Tab-separated table of C-alpha atoms and ligand atoms in Angstrom:
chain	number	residue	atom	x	y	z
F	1	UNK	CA	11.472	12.941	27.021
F	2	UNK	CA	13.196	10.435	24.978
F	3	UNK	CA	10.026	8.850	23.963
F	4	UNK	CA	8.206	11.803	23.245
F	5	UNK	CA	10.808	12.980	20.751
F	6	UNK	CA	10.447	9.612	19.109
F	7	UNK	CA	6.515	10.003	19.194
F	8	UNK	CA	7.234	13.683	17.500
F	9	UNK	CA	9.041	12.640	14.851
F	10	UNK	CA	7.510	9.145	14.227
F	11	UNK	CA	4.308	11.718	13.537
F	12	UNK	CA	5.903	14.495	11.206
F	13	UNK	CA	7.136	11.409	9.392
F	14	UNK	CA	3.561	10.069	8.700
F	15	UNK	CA	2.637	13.582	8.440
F	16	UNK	CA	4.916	13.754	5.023
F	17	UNK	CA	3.703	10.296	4.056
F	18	UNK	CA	0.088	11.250	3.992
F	19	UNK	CA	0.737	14.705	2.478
F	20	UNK	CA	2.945	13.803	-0.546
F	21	UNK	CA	1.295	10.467	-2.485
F	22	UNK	CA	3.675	11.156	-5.469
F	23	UNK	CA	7.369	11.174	-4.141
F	24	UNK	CA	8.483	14.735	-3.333
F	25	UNK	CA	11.017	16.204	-5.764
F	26	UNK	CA	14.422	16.605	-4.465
F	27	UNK	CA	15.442	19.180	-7.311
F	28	UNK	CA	13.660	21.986	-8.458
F	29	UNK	CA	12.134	20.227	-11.677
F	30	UNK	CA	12.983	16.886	-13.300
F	31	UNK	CA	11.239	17.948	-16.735
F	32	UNK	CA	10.320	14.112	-18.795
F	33	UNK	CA	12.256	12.684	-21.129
F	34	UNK	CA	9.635	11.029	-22.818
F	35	UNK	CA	11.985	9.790	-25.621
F	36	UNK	CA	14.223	7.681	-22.768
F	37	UNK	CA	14.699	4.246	-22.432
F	38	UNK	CA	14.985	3.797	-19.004
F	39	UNK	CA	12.749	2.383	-16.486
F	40	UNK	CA	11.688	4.240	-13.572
F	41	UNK	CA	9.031	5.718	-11.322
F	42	UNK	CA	7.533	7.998	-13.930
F	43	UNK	CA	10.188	10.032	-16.109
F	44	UNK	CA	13.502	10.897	-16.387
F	45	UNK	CA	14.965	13.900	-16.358
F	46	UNK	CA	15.957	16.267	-19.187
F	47	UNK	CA	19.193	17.812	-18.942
F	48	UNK	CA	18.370	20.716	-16.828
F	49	UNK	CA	20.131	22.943	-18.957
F	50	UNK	CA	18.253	22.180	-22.371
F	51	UNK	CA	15.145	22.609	-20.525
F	52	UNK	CA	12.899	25.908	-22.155
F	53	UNK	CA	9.423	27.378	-20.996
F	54	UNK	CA	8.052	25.547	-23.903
F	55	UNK	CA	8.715	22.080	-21.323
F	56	UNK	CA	6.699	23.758	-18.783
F	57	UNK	CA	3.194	24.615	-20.887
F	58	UNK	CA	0.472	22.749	-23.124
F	59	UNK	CA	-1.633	25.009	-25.509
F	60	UNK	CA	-5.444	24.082	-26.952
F	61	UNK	CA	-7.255	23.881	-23.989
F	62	UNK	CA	-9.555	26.580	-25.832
F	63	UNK	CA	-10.550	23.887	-27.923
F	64	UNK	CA	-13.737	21.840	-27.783
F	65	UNK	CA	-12.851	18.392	-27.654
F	66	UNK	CA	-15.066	16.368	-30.819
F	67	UNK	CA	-17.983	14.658	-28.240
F	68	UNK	CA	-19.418	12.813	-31.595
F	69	UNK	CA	-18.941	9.309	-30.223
F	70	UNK	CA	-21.486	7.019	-28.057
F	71	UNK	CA	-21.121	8.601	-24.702
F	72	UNK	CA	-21.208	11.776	-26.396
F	73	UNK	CA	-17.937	12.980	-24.174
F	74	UNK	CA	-14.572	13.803	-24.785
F	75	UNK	CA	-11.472	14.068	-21.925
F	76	UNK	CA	-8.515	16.624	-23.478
F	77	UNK	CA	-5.996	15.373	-20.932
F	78	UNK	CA	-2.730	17.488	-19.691
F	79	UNK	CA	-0.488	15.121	-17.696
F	80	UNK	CA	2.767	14.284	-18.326
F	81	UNK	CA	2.524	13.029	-22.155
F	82	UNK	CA	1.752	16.004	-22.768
F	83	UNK	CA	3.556	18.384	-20.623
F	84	UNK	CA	6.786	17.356	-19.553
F	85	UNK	CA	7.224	19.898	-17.096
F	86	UNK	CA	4.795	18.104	-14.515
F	87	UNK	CA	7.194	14.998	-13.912
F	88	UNK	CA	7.284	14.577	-10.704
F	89	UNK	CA	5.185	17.500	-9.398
F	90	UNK	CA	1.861	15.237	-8.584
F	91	UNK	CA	-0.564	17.383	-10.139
F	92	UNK	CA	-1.977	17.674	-14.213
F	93	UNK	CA	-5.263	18.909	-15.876
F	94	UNK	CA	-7.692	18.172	-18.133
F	95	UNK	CA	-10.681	19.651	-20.187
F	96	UNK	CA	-13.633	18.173	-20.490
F	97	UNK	CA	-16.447	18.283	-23.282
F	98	UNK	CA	-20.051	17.412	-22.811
F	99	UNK	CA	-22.568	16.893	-25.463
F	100	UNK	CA	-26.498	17.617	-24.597
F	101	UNK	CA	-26.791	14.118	-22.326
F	102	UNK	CA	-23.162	13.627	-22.823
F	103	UNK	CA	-21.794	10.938	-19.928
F	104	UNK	CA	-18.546	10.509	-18.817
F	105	UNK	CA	-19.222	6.723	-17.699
F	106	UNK	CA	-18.131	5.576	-13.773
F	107	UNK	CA	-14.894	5.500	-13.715
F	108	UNK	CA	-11.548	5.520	-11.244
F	109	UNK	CA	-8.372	7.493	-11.009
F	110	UNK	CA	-6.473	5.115	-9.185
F	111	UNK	CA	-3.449	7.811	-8.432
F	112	UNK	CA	-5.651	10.900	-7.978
F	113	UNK	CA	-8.173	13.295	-6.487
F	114	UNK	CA	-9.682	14.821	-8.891
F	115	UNK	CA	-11.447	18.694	-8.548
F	116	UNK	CA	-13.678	19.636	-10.950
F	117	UNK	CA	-15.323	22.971	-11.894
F	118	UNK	CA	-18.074	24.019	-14.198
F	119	UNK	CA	-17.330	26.324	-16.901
F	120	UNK	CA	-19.703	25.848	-19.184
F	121	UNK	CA	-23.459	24.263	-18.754
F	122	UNK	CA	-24.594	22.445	-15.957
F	123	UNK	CA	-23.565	18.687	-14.809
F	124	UNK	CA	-25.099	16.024	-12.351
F	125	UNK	CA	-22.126	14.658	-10.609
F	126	UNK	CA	-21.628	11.545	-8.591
F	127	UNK	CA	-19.461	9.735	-6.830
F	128	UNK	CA	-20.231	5.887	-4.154
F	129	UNK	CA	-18.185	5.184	-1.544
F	130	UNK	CA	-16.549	1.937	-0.786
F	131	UNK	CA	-17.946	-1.244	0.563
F	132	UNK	CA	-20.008	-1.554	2.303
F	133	UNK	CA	-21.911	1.081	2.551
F	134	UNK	CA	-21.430	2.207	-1.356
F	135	UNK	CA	-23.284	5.386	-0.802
F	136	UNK	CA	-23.840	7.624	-3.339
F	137	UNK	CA	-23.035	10.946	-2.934
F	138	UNK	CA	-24.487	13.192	-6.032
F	139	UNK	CA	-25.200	16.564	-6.928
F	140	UNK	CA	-26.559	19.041	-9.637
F	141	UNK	CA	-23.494	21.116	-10.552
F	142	UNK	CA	-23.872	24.536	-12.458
F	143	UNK	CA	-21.290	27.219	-14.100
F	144	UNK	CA	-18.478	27.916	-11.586
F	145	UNK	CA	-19.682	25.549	-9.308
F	146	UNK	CA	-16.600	23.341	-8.042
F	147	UNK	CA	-16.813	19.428	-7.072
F	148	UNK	CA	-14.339	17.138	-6.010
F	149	UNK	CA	-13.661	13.439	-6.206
F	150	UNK	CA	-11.687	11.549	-3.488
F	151	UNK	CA	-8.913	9.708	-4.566
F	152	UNK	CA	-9.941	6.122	-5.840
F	153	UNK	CA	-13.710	6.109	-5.786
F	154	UNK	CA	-16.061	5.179	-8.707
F	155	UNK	CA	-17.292	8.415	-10.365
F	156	UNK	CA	-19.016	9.871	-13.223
F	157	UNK	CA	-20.204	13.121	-14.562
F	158	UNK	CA	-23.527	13.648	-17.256
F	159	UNK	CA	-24.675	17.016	-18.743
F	160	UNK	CA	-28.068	17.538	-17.778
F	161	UNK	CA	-28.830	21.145	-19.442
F	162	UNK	CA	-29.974	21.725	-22.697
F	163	UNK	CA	-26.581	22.639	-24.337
F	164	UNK	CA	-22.990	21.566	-24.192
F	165	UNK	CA	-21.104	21.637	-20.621
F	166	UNK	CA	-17.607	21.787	-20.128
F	167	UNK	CA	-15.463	21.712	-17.298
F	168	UNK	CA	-11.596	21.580	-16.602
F	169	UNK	CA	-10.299	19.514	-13.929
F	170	UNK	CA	-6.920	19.466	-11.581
F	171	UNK	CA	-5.727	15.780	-10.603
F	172	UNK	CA	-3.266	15.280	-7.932
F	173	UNK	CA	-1.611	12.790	-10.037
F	174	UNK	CA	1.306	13.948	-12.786
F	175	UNK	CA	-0.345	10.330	-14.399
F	176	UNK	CA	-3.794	10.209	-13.158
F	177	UNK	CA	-4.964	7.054	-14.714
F	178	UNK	CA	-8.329	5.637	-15.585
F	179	UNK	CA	-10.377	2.443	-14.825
F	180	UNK	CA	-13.721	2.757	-16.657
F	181	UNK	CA	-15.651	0.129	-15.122
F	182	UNK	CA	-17.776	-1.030	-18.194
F	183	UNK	CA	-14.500	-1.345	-20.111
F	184	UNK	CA	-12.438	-3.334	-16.964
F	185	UNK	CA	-15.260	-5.435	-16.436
F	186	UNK	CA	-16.180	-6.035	-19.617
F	187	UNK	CA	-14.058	-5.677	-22.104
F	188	UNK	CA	-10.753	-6.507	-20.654
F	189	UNK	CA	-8.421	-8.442	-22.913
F	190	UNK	CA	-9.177	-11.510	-23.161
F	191	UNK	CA	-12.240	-11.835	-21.419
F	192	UNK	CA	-12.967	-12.727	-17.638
F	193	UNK	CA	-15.017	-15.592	-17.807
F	194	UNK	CA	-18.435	-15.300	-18.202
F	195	UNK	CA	-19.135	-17.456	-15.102
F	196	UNK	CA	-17.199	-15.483	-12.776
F	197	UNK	CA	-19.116	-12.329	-13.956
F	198	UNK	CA	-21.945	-14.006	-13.904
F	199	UNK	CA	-21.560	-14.612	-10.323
F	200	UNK	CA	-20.090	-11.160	-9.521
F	201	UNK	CA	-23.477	-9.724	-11.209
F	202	UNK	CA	-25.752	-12.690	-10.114
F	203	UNK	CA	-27.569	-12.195	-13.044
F	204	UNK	CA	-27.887	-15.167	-16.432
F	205	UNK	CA	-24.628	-15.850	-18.580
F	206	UNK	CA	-26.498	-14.320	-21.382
F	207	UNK	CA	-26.693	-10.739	-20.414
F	208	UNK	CA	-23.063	-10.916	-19.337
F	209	UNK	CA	-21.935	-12.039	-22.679
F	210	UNK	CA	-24.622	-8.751	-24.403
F	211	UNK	CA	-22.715	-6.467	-21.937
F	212	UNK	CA	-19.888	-7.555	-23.303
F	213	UNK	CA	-20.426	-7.495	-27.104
F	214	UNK	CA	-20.119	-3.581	-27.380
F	215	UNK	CA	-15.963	-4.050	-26.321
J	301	NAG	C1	-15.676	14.089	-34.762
J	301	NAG	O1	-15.610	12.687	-34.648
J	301	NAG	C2	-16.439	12.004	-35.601
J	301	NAG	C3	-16.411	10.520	-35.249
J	301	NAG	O2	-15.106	10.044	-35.127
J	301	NAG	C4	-15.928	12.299	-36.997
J	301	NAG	O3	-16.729	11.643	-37.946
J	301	NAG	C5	-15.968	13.809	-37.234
J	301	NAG	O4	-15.378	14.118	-38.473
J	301	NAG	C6	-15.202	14.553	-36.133
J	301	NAG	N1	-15.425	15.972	-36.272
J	301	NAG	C7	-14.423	16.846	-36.283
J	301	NAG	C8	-14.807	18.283	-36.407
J	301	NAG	O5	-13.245	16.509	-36.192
């Protein structure tokens, strides 16, 4: 009996391990002070009682976000910076813009699922799964049609209709975070030598140091 009370409870512990990645709050809100000095797991928090509903909400997510730029993409994020209210709460937003063969290049959230859904225009999606099998896993995504990312994998999105595409995703992540691969790879400050990339890409030092000239 003794044992199975200790297998019961050794399991609804895990059970709240795996179902809260970002610490669960232990007060009702702990809206950011993004103005404090101190150091801790995300924010700290606001005196409750200057907190208004203003903390709690972003406006201009109406707004096309300017996609003039190579990948001819733009991400409007909502996380924390920019909505205090979320501290803590393991969740934020973002709009995204898509010019006519707009990409958003393969990238990683390394503290969130992401779910996406079409709103505008139509999107090939993709996402490969981890060594090593790295399979890719890709669809053709159209208005209201809802994808999501796992947590961690390498990712991208690309308009594939004829005008511009939008869509507006959740994160589970009050600070999602992003690792584009082209920029970690290569154009991380300074440089990773060329040999080792080289190596990693088995291809001539010469193309390495071309792939990284655009950074
Ligand atoms: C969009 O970005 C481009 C490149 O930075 C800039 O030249 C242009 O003025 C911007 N357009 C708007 C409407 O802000």
């Amino acid at each position: 009996m003794a044992l199975y009370i200790f297998l019961l409870s050794l399991l609804a512990f895990s059970f709240a391990l795996v179902t809260a990645f970002e610490p669960s709050p232990l007060q009702d809100f702990c809206v950011a002070d993004l103005t404090s000095s101190v150091r801790v797991n995300g924010q700290t928090c606001m005196d409750p009682k200057m907190v208004k509903a203003d903390h709690f909400s972003f406006s201009g997510l109406h707004l096309a976000g300017n996609t003039s730029n190579p990948l001819g993409s733009k991400v409007t994020p909502v996380t924390v910076a920019q909505l205090p209210g979320l501290n803590t709460l393991g969740i934020s937003v973002a709009r995204l813009d898509y010019a006519p063969k707009g990409v958003i290049p393969p990238h990683t959230h390394p503290r969130a699922t992401e779910v996406l859904t079409v709103i505008e225009g139509s999107l090939e999606v993709g996402f490969v799964t981890t060594n090593p099998d790295n399979r890719f896993i890709s669809k053709v995504l159209r208005k209201g049609d809802v994808f999501v990312f796992p947590l961690g994998l390498v990712h991208f999105q690309r308009n594939v209709g004829s005008g511009n595409a939008v869509s507006i995703s959740g994160l589970s992540s009050q600070n999602p975070g992003v690792n584009t691969i082209a920029n970690v790879v290569f154009g991380s400050n300074p440089s990773i030598s060329t040999d080792v990339l080289a190596k990693a890409f088995q291809v001539d030092k010469s193309i390495i140091k071309s792939l990284q000239a655009p950074f």
